[in-house]
Coordinates of N, CA, C and O in Angstrom, one line a residue:
X1 N -16.2 1.6 23.2 CA -16.9 1.5 22.0 C -16.0 1.0 20.9 O -14.9 1.4 20.7
X2 N -16.5 0.1 20.1 CA -15.7 -0.5 19.0 C -15.6 0.4 17.8 O -16.6 1.0 17.4
X3 N -14.4 0.7 17.3 CA -14.2 1.5 16.2 C -14.7 0.8 14.9 O -14.4 -0.3 14.6
X4 N -15.5 1.5 14.1 CA -16.1 1.0 12.9 C -15.4 1.8 11.7 O -15.7 3.0 11.6
X5 N -14.6 1.1 11.0 CA -13.9 1.8 9.9 C -14.7 1.6 8.6 O -15.2 0.5 8.3
X6 N -14.9 2.7 7.8 CA -15.7 2.6 6.6 C -14.8 2.6 5.4 O -15.3 2.3 4.3
X7 N -13.5 2.9 5.5 CA -12.7 3.0 4.3 C -11.2 2.7 4.7 O -10.6 3.5 5.4
X8 N -10.7 1.6 4.3 CA -9.4 1.1 4.7 C -8.4 1.2 3.5 O -8.8 0.8 2.4
X9 N -7.2 1.6 3.8 CA -6.1 1.7 2.8 C -5.1 0.6 3.1 O -4.6 0.6 4.3
X10 N -4.8 -0.2 2.1 CA -3.7 -1.2 2.3 C -2.6 -0.9 1.2 O -2.7 -1.3 0.1
X11 N -1.6 -0.1 1.6 CA -0.5 0.1 0.6 C 0.4 -1.1 0.5 O 0.7 -1.8 1.5
X12 N 0.7 -1.5 -0.7 CA 1.5 -2.7 -1.0 C 2.7 -2.3 -1.9 O 2.6 -1.4 -2.6
X13 N 3.8 -3.1 -1.7 CA 5.0 -2.7 -2.5 C 5.6 -3.9 -3.2 O 6.7 -3.8 -3.8
X14 N 4.9 -5.0 -3.1 CA 5.5 -6.2 -3.8 C 6.5 -7.0 -3.0 O 7.0 -8.0 -3.4
X15 N 6.8 -6.5 -1.7 CA 7.7 -7.2 -0.9 C 7.1 -8.4 -0.2 O 5.9 -8.7 -0.5
X16 N 7.9 -9.1 0.6 CA 7.4 -10.3 1.3 C 6.1 -10.0 2.1 O 5.3 -10.8 2.4
X17 N 6.0 -8.7 2.6 CA 5.0 -8.4 3.6 C 3.6 -8.1 2.8 O 2.6 -8.0 3.5
X18 N 3.6 -8.0 1.5 CA 2.4 -7.7 0.8 C 1.3 -8.6 1.1 O 0.2 -8.2 1.4
X19 N 1.6 -9.9 1.0 CA 0.5 -10.9 1.3 C 0.0 -10.8 2.7 O -1.2 -11.0 2.9
X20 N 0.9 -10.6 3.7 CA 0.5 -10.5 5.1 C -0.4 -9.3 5.3 O -1.5 -9.4 5.9
X21 N 0.0 -8.2 4.7 CA -0.8 -6.9 4.9 C -2.1 -7.1 4.2 O -3.2 -6.8 4.8
X22 N -2.2 -7.6 3.0 CA -3.4 -7.8 2.3 C -4.4 -8.8 3.1 O -5.6 -8.5 3.2
X23 N -3.8 -9.9 3.6 CA -4.7 -10.8 4.3 C -5.3 -10.2 5.5 O -6.5 -10.4 5.8
X24 N -4.5 -9.4 6.3 CA -5.1 -8.7 7.4 C -6.1 -7.6 7.0 O -7.1 -7.5 7.7
X25 N -5.8 -6.9 6.0 CA -6.7 -5.9 5.5 C -8.0 -6.5 5.0 O -9.1 -5.9 5.3
X26 N -8.0 -7.6 4.4 CA -9.2 -8.4 4.0 C -10.0 -8.7 5.2 O -11.2 -8.5 5.2
X27 N -9.3 -9.3 6.2 CA -10.1 -9.6 7.5 C -10.8 -8.4 8.1 O -12.0 -8.5 8.4
X28 N -10.1 -7.3 8.2 CA -10.7 -6.1 8.8 C -11.8 -5.5 7.9 O -12.8 -5.1 8.4
X29 N -11.6 -5.5 6.6 CA -12.6 -5.0 5.7 C -13.9 -5.9 5.7 O -15.0 -5.4 5.7
X30 N -13.7 -7.2 5.8 CA -14.9 -8.1 5.9 C -15.6 -7.9 7.2 O -16.8 -7.8 7.3
X31 N -14.8 -7.8 8.3 CA -15.4 -7.6 9.7 C -16.2 -6.3 9.7 O -17.2 -6.2 10.4
X32 N -15.7 -5.3 9.1 CA -16.3 -3.9 9.1 C -17.3 -3.7 7.9 O -17.9 -2.7 7.8
X33 N -17.4 -4.7 7.0 CA -18.2 -4.6 5.8 C -17.9 -3.2 5.1 O -18.8 -2.4 5.0
X34 N -16.7 -3.0 4.7 CA -16.2 -1.7 4.3 C -15.5 -1.8 3.0 O -15.2 -2.8 2.5
X35 N -15.2 -0.6 2.5 CA -14.4 -0.4 1.3 C -12.9 -0.6 1.5 O -12.4 -0.2 2.6
X36 N -12.2 -1.3 0.6 CA -10.8 -1.5 0.7 C -10.1 -0.9 -0.5 O -10.4 -1.2 -1.6
X37 N -9.2 0.0 -0.3 CA -8.3 0.6 -1.3 C -6.9 -0.1 -1.2 O -6.3 -0.2 -0.1
X38 N -6.5 -0.7 -2.3 CA -5.2 -1.3 -2.4 C -4.3 -0.4 -3.3 O -4.7 -0.1 -4.4
X39 N -3.2 0.1 -2.7 CA -2.4 1.1 -3.4 C -0.9 0.7 -3.5 O -0.4 0.1 -2.6
X40 N -0.4 1.0 -4.7 CA 1.1 0.8 -4.9 C 1.6 2.2 -5.3 O 1.1 2.8 -6.3
X41 N 2.6 2.6 -4.7 CA 3.2 3.9 -5.0 C 4.6 3.6 -5.7 O 5.5 3.0 -5.2
X42 N 4.7 4.1 -7.0 CA 5.9 3.9 -7.8 C 6.7 5.2 -7.6 O 6.3 6.3 -8.0
X43 N 7.9 5.0 -7.1 CA 8.8 6.1 -6.9 C 9.8 6.2 -8.2 O 10.8 5.6 -8.2
X44 N 9.3 6.9 -9.2 CA 10.1 6.9 -10.5 C 11.4 7.5 -10.3 O 12.4 7.2 -10.9
X45 N 11.6 8.5 -9.4 CA 12.9 9.1 -9.1 C 14.0 8.2 -8.8 O 15.1 8.4 -9.1
X46 N 13.6 7.1 -8.1 CA 14.6 6.1 -7.7 C 15.3 5.5 -9.0 O 16.5 5.2 -9.0
X47 N 14.5 5.4 -10.1 CA 15.1 4.8 -11.3 C 16.0 5.8 -12.0 O 17.1 5.5 -12.4
X48 N 15.5 7.1 -12.1 CA 16.3 8.1 -12.8 C 17.6 8.4 -12.0 O 18.6 8.7 -12.6
X49 N 17.5 8.4 -10.7 CA 18.7 8.6 -9.9 C 19.7 7.5 -10.1 O 20.9 7.7 -10.3
X50 N 19.2 6.3 -10.1 CA 20.1 5.1 -10.2 C 20.7 5.0 -11.6 O 21.9 4.7 -11.7
X51 N 20.0 5.3 -12.6 CA 20.5 5.1 -13.9 C 20.8 6.4 -14.7 O 20.8 6.5 -15.9
X52 N 21.0 7.4 -13.9 CA 21.4 8.7 -14.5 C 20.4 9.3 -15.4 O 20.7 9.9 -16.4
X53 N 19.1 9.1 -15.1 CA 18.1 9.7 -15.9 C 17.8 9.0 -17.2 O 17.1 9.5 -18.1
X54 N 18.3 7.8 -17.4 CA 18.2 7.0 -18.6 C 17.0 6.2 -18.7 O 16.8 5.4 -19.6
X55 N 16.0 6.3 -17.8 CA 14.8 5.5 -17.8 C 13.8 6.2 -18.8 O 13.5 7.3 -18.6
X56 N 13.4 5.4 -19.7 CA 12.5 5.9 -20.8 C 11.0 5.8 -20.3 O 10.7 5.1 -19.4
X57 N 10.2 6.5 -21.0 CA 8.7 6.4 -20.7 C 8.2 5.0 -21.0 O 7.3 4.6 -20.3
X58 N 8.8 4.3 -21.9 CA 8.4 2.9 -22.2 C 8.7 2.0 -21.0 O 7.9 1.2 -20.7
X59 N 9.8 2.2 -20.3 CA 10.1 1.4 -19.2 C 9.1 1.7 -18.1 O 8.6 0.8 -17.4
X60 N 8.8 2.9 -17.8 CA 7.9 3.3 -16.8 C 6.5 2.8 -17.1 O 5.8 2.3 -16.2
X61 N 6.1 2.9 -18.4 CA 4.8 2.3 -18.8 C 4.7 0.8 -18.6 O 3.7 0.3 -18.0
X62 N 5.8 0.1 -18.9 CA 5.8 -1.4 -18.7 C 5.7 -1.7 -17.3 O 5.0 -2.6 -16.8
X63 N 6.5 -1.0 -16.4 CA 6.5 -1.2 -15.0 C 5.1 -0.9 -14.4 O 4.6 -1.8 -13.7
X64 N 4.5 0.2 -14.8 CA 3.1 0.4 -14.3 C 2.1 -0.6 -14.8 O 1.2 -0.9 -14.1
X65 N 2.3 -1.1 -16.0 CA 1.4 -2.1 -16.5 C 1.5 -3.4 -15.7 O 0.5 -4.0 -15.4
X66 N 2.8 -3.8 -15.4 CA 3.0 -5.0 -14.5 C 2.4 -4.8 -13.2 O 1.8 -5.7 -12.6
X67 N 2.6 -3.6 -12.6 CA 2.0 -3.3 -11.2 C 0.5 -3.4 -11.3 O -0.1 -4.0 -10.4
X68 N -0.1 -2.8 -12.3 CA -1.5 -2.8 -12.5 C -2.0 -4.3 -12.6 O -3.0 -4.6 -11.9
X69 N -1.3 -5.1 -13.3 CA -1.7 -6.5 -13.4 C -1.7 -7.2 -12.0 O -2.6 -7.9 -11.6
X70 N -0.6 -6.9 -11.3 CA -0.5 -7.5 -9.9 C -1.6 -7.0 -9.0 O -2.1 -7.8 -8.2
X71 N -1.9 -5.7 -9.1 CA -2.9 -5.2 -8.3 C -4.3 -5.8 -8.6 O -5.1 -6.0 -7.7
X72 N -4.6 -6.1 -9.8 CA -5.8 -6.7 -10.2 C -5.9 -8.1 -9.6 O -7.0 -8.6 -9.2
X73 N -4.7 -8.8 -9.5 CA -4.7 -10.1 -8.9 C -5.0 -10.0 -7.4 O -5.8 -10.8 -6.8
X74 N -4.5 -9.0 -6.7 CA -4.8 -8.7 -5.3 C -6.2 -8.4 -5.1 O -6.8 -8.8 -4.1
X75 N -6.8 -7.6 -6.0 CA -8.2 -7.2 -5.9 C -9.1 -8.5 -6.0 O -10.0 -8.7 -5.2
X76 N -8.8 -9.4 -7.0 CA -9.5 -10.6 -7.1 C -9.4 -11.5 -5.8 O -10.4 -12.0 -5.4
X77 N -8.2 -11.5 -5.3 CA -8.0 -12.3 -4.0 C -9.0 -11.7 -2.9 O -9.6 -12.5 -2.2
X78 N -9.0 -10.4 -2.8 CA -9.9 -9.7 -1.8 C -11.4 -10.0 -2.1 O -12.1 -10.4 -1.2
X79 N -11.8 -9.9 -3.3 CA -13.2 -10.2 -3.7 C -13.5 -11.6 -3.5 O -14.6 -12.0 -2.9
X80 N -12.6 -12.6 -3.8 CA -12.9 -14.0 -3.6 C -13.0 -14.3 -2.1 O -13.7 -15.3 -1.8
X81 N -12.3 -13.5 -1.3 CA -12.3 -13.8 0.2 C -13.6 -13.1 0.8 O -13.8 -13.3 2.0
X82 N -14.4 -12.4 0.0 CA -15.6 -11.8 0.5 C -15.7 -10.3 0.7 O -16.7 -9.8 1.2
X83 N -14.7 -9.6 0.3 CA -14.7 -8.1 0.4 C -15.5 -7.7 -0.8 O -15.2 -8.0 -2.0
X84 N -16.6 -6.9 -0.5 CA -17.6 -6.6 -1.6 C -17.1 -5.3 -2.4 O -17.5 -5.2 -3.5
X85 N -16.3 -4.4 -1.8 CA -16.0 -3.2 -2.4 C -14.5 -2.9 -2.3 O -14.0 -2.6 -1.3
X86 N -13.8 -3.2 -3.5 CA -12.4 -3.1 -3.5 C -12.0 -2.2 -4.7 O -12.5 -2.4 -5.8
X87 N -11.0 -1.3 -4.5 CA -10.4 -0.5 -5.6 C -8.9 -0.7 -5.6 O -8.3 -0.8 -4.5
X88 N -8.3 -0.6 -6.7 CA -6.8 -0.6 -6.8 C -6.3 0.7 -7.4 O -7.0 1.2 -8.3
X89 N -5.2 1.1 -7.0 CA -4.6 2.4 -7.4 C -3.1 2.3 -7.6 O -2.5 1.7 -6.8
X90 N -2.6 3.1 -8.5 CA -1.2 3.3 -8.7 C -1.0 4.8 -8.6 O -1.7 5.6 -9.2
X91 N -0.1 5.2 -7.7 CA 0.3 6.6 -7.6 C 1.8 6.7 -7.9 O 2.6 5.8 -7.6
X92 N 2.3 7.8 -8.4 CA 3.7 8.1 -8.6 C 4.1 9.1 -7.6 O 3.4 10.1 -7.3
X93 N 5.3 9.0 -7.1 CA 5.8 9.9 -6.1 C 6.5 9.3 -5.0 O 6.8 8.1 -5.0
X94 N 6.8 10.1 -3.9 CA 7.4 9.6 -2.7 C 6.4 8.9 -1.9 O 5.4 9.5 -1.5
X95 N 6.6 7.6 -1.6 CA 5.5 6.8 -0.9 C 5.2 7.4 0.5 O 4.0 7.2 0.9
X96 N 6.1 8.0 1.2 CA 5.8 8.5 2.5 C 4.7 9.5 2.6 O 3.7 9.2 3.2
X97 N 4.8 10.6 1.9 CA 3.6 11.6 2.0 C 2.4 11.1 1.2 O 1.3 11.4 1.6
X98 N 2.6 10.3 0.2 CA 1.4 9.8 -0.6 C 0.6 8.9 0.3 O -0.6 9.1 0.4
X99 N 1.3 8.0 1.0 CA 0.5 7.0 1.9 C 0.0 7.7 3.2 O -1.1 7.5 3.6
X100 N 0.8 8.6 3.8 CA 0.4 9.2 5.1 C -0.6 10.2 4.9 O -1.5 10.3 5.8
X101 N -0.6 11.0 3.8 CA -1.5 12.2 3.8 C -2.3 12.3 2.5 O -3.5 12.5 2.5
X102 N -1.6 12.3 1.3 CA -2.2 12.6 0.1 C -3.3 11.7 -0.3 O -4.5 12.1 -0.6
X103 N -3.0 10.4 -0.4 CA -4.0 9.4 -0.8 C -5.2 9.4 0.2 O -6.4 9.4 -0.2
X104 N -4.9 9.2 1.5 CA -6.1 9.2 2.5 C -6.9 10.5 2.4 O -8.1 10.4 2.6
X105 N -6.3 11.6 2.1 CA -7.1 12.8 2.0 C -8.0 12.8 0.8 O -9.2 13.1 0.9
X106 N -7.5 12.3 -0.3 CA -8.3 12.2 -1.5 C -9.4 11.1 -1.5 O -10.4 11.3 -2.1
X107 N -9.1 10.0 -0.7 CA -10.1 8.9 -0.7 C -10.8 8.7 0.6 O -11.5 7.7 0.8
X108 N -10.6 9.6 1.6 CA -11.3 9.6 2.8 C -11.1 8.3 3.6 O -12.0 7.7 4.2
X109 N -9.8 7.8 3.6 CA -9.5 6.6 4.3 C -9.5 6.9 5.8 O -9.0 7.9 6.2
X110 N -10.0 5.9 6.6 CA -10.0 6.1 8.1 C -9.0 5.2 8.8 O -8.7 5.4 9.9
X111 N -8.4 4.3 8.0 CA -7.4 3.4 8.6 C -6.4 3.0 7.5 O -6.8 2.6 6.4
X112 N -5.1 3.1 7.8 CA -4.1 2.6 6.9 C -3.5 1.4 7.6 O -3.1 1.4 8.7
X113 N -3.5 0.3 6.8 CA -2.8 -1.0 7.3 C -1.6 -1.2 6.4 O -1.7 -1.5 5.3
X114 N -0.4 -1.0 7.1 CA 0.8 -1.0 6.4 C 1.8 -2.0 7.0 O 1.8 -2.3 8.2
X115 N 2.6 -2.7 6.1 CA 3.6 -3.6 6.6 C 4.7 -2.9 7.4 O 5.1 -1.8 7.1
X116 N 5.2 -3.6 8.4 CA 6.3 -3.0 9.2 C 7.5 -2.7 8.4 O 8.2 -1.8 8.7
X117 N 7.8 -3.5 7.4 CA 9.0 -3.2 6.6 C 8.9 -3.9 5.2 O 8.4 -5.0 5.1
X118 N 9.3 -3.1 4.2 CA 9.5 -3.7 2.9 C 11.0 -3.6 2.5 O 11.4 -4.0 1.4
X119 N 11.8 -2.9 3.4 CA 13.2 -2.6 3.0 C 14.1 -3.5 3.8 O 13.8 -4.0 4.9
X120 N 15.3 -3.7 3.3 CA 16.3 -4.3 4.2 C 16.9 -3.3 5.1 O 16.6 -2.1 5.1
X121 N 17.8 -3.8 6.0 CA 18.3 -2.9 7.1 C 19.1 -1.7 6.5 O 18.9 -0.6 7.0
X122 N 19.9 -1.9 5.5 CA 20.6 -0.8 4.9 C 19.7 0.3 4.3 O 19.9 1.5 4.5
X123 N 18.7 -0.2 3.6 CA 17.7 0.7 3.0 C 16.9 1.5 4.0 O 16.7 2.7 3.9
X124 N 16.6 0.9 5.1 CA 15.9 1.6 6.2 C 16.8 2.7 6.8 O 16.4 3.8 7.1
X125 N 18.1 2.3 7.0 CA 19.1 3.3 7.5 C 19.2 4.5 6.5 O 19.2 5.6 7.0
X126 N 19.2 4.2 5.2 CA 19.5 5.3 4.3 C 18.2 6.1 4.0 O 18.3 7.4 4.0
X127 N 17.1 5.5 3.8 CA 15.9 6.3 3.4 C 14.8 6.3 4.5 O 13.9 7.1 4.4
X128 N 15.0 5.5 5.6 CA 14.0 5.5 6.7 C 12.9 4.7 6.3 O 12.5 4.5 5.1
X129 N 12.2 4.1 7.3 CA 11.1 3.2 7.0 C 9.9 4.0 6.6 O 9.5 5.0 7.3
X130 N 9.2 3.6 5.6 CA 7.9 4.2 5.2 C 6.9 4.0 6.3 O 6.2 5.0 6.7
X131 N 6.9 2.9 6.9 CA 5.9 2.6 8.0 C 6.1 3.5 9.2 O 5.1 4.0 9.7
X132 N 7.4 3.8 9.5 CA 7.6 4.7 10.6 C 7.1 6.1 10.3 O 6.5 6.7 11.1
X133 N 7.5 6.5 9.1 CA 7.0 7.9 8.7 C 5.5 8.0 8.7 O 4.9 8.9 9.2
X134 N 4.8 6.9 8.1 CA 3.4 6.9 8.0 C 2.8 6.9 9.4 O 1.8 7.7 9.7
X135 N 3.3 6.1 10.3 CA 2.7 6.0 11.7 C 2.8 7.4 12.4 O 2.0 7.7 13.2
X136 N 3.9 8.1 12.1 CA 4.0 9.4 12.8 C 3.3 10.6 12.1 O 3.0 11.6 12.8
X137 N 3.0 10.5 10.8 CA 2.5 11.6 10.1 C 1.1 11.4 9.4 O 0.6 12.3 8.8
X138 N 0.5 10.3 9.6 CA -0.7 10.0 8.9 C -1.9 10.8 9.4 O -1.9 11.3 10.6
X139 N -2.8 11.1 8.5 CA -4.0 11.9 8.9 C -5.1 11.0 9.4 O -6.2 11.5 9.7
X140 N -4.9 9.7 9.6 CA -5.9 8.8 10.1 C -5.2 7.7 10.9 O -4.0 7.8 11.1
X141 N -6.0 6.8 11.5 CA -5.4 5.7 12.2 C -4.5 4.8 11.4 O -4.7 4.7 10.2
X142 N -3.5 4.3 12.0 CA -2.5 3.4 11.3 C -2.4 2.1 12.1 O -2.2 2.1 13.3
X143 N -2.4 1.0 11.4 CA -2.2 -0.3 12.0 C -0.9 -0.9 11.3 O -0.9 -1.0 10.1
X144 N 0.1 -1.1 12.1 CA 1.3 -1.7 11.5 C 1.2 -3.2 11.6 O 1.0 -3.8 12.6
X145 N 1.3 -3.9 10.4 CA 1.2 -5.3 10.3 C 2.6 -5.9 10.3 O 3.4 -5.6 9.4
X146 N 2.8 -6.8 11.3 CA 4.1 -7.4 11.4 C 4.2 -8.7 10.5 O 3.2 -9.4 10.4
X147 N 5.3 -9.0 9.9 CA 5.5 -10.2 9.2 C 5.3 -11.4 10.1 O 5.6 -11.3 11.3
X148 N 4.8 -12.5 9.5 CA 4.6 -13.7 10.3 C 5.9 -14.3 10.8 O 6.9 -14.3 10.0
X149 N 6.0 -14.7 12.0 CA 7.2 -15.3 12.5 C 7.3 -16.8 12.0 O 6.3 -17.5 11.9
X150 N 8.5 -17.1 11.7 CA 8.8 -18.5 11.2 C 9.0 -19.5 12.3 O 9.5 -19.2 13.3

C-alpha cells in the first residue's frame, strides 16, 4: 500500500542543499496534495559561544528578519510550483531535537525531508550531522535528500 503523507516538514539551513531539499519536498507535497512546513532553526548559542556572549538582541533580530525574508521566498517558490498549503517557521534552539521531535510533535508532521548534509567534514566531526541525529531519533518517517551529483 502506498504511504499517503498529510503533513511534510522540510527543514532548511541556507546551505547548498536547501534548494534540492525544497524541490523534492515540493514534488512530494504536490503528489500527496498535502501541507508543507518549511522550517529554519536558528542556533543562537553558536553566536554567543563564538563571540563570547557579545551578540546583541539587535543582531539576532536582524538575522531572524533576514531568515524570515528568505523563508517567504521559499514559500512563494512552493506555491508557484503548485503546493496549495505552505507555512514557514523560525525556531530558536538546537536543530537536532527541534527537527527530530519538538516541531513534528507540535505540527503533526508525518514525514521529515532533510538534506544529507549542510556541514563541512570538520563540522560533522565536531557536532555530528543533524540529518544523522534526525534519522535516528525522529518521531515520524524521515527521507534523507542527497545533493545532486555533478
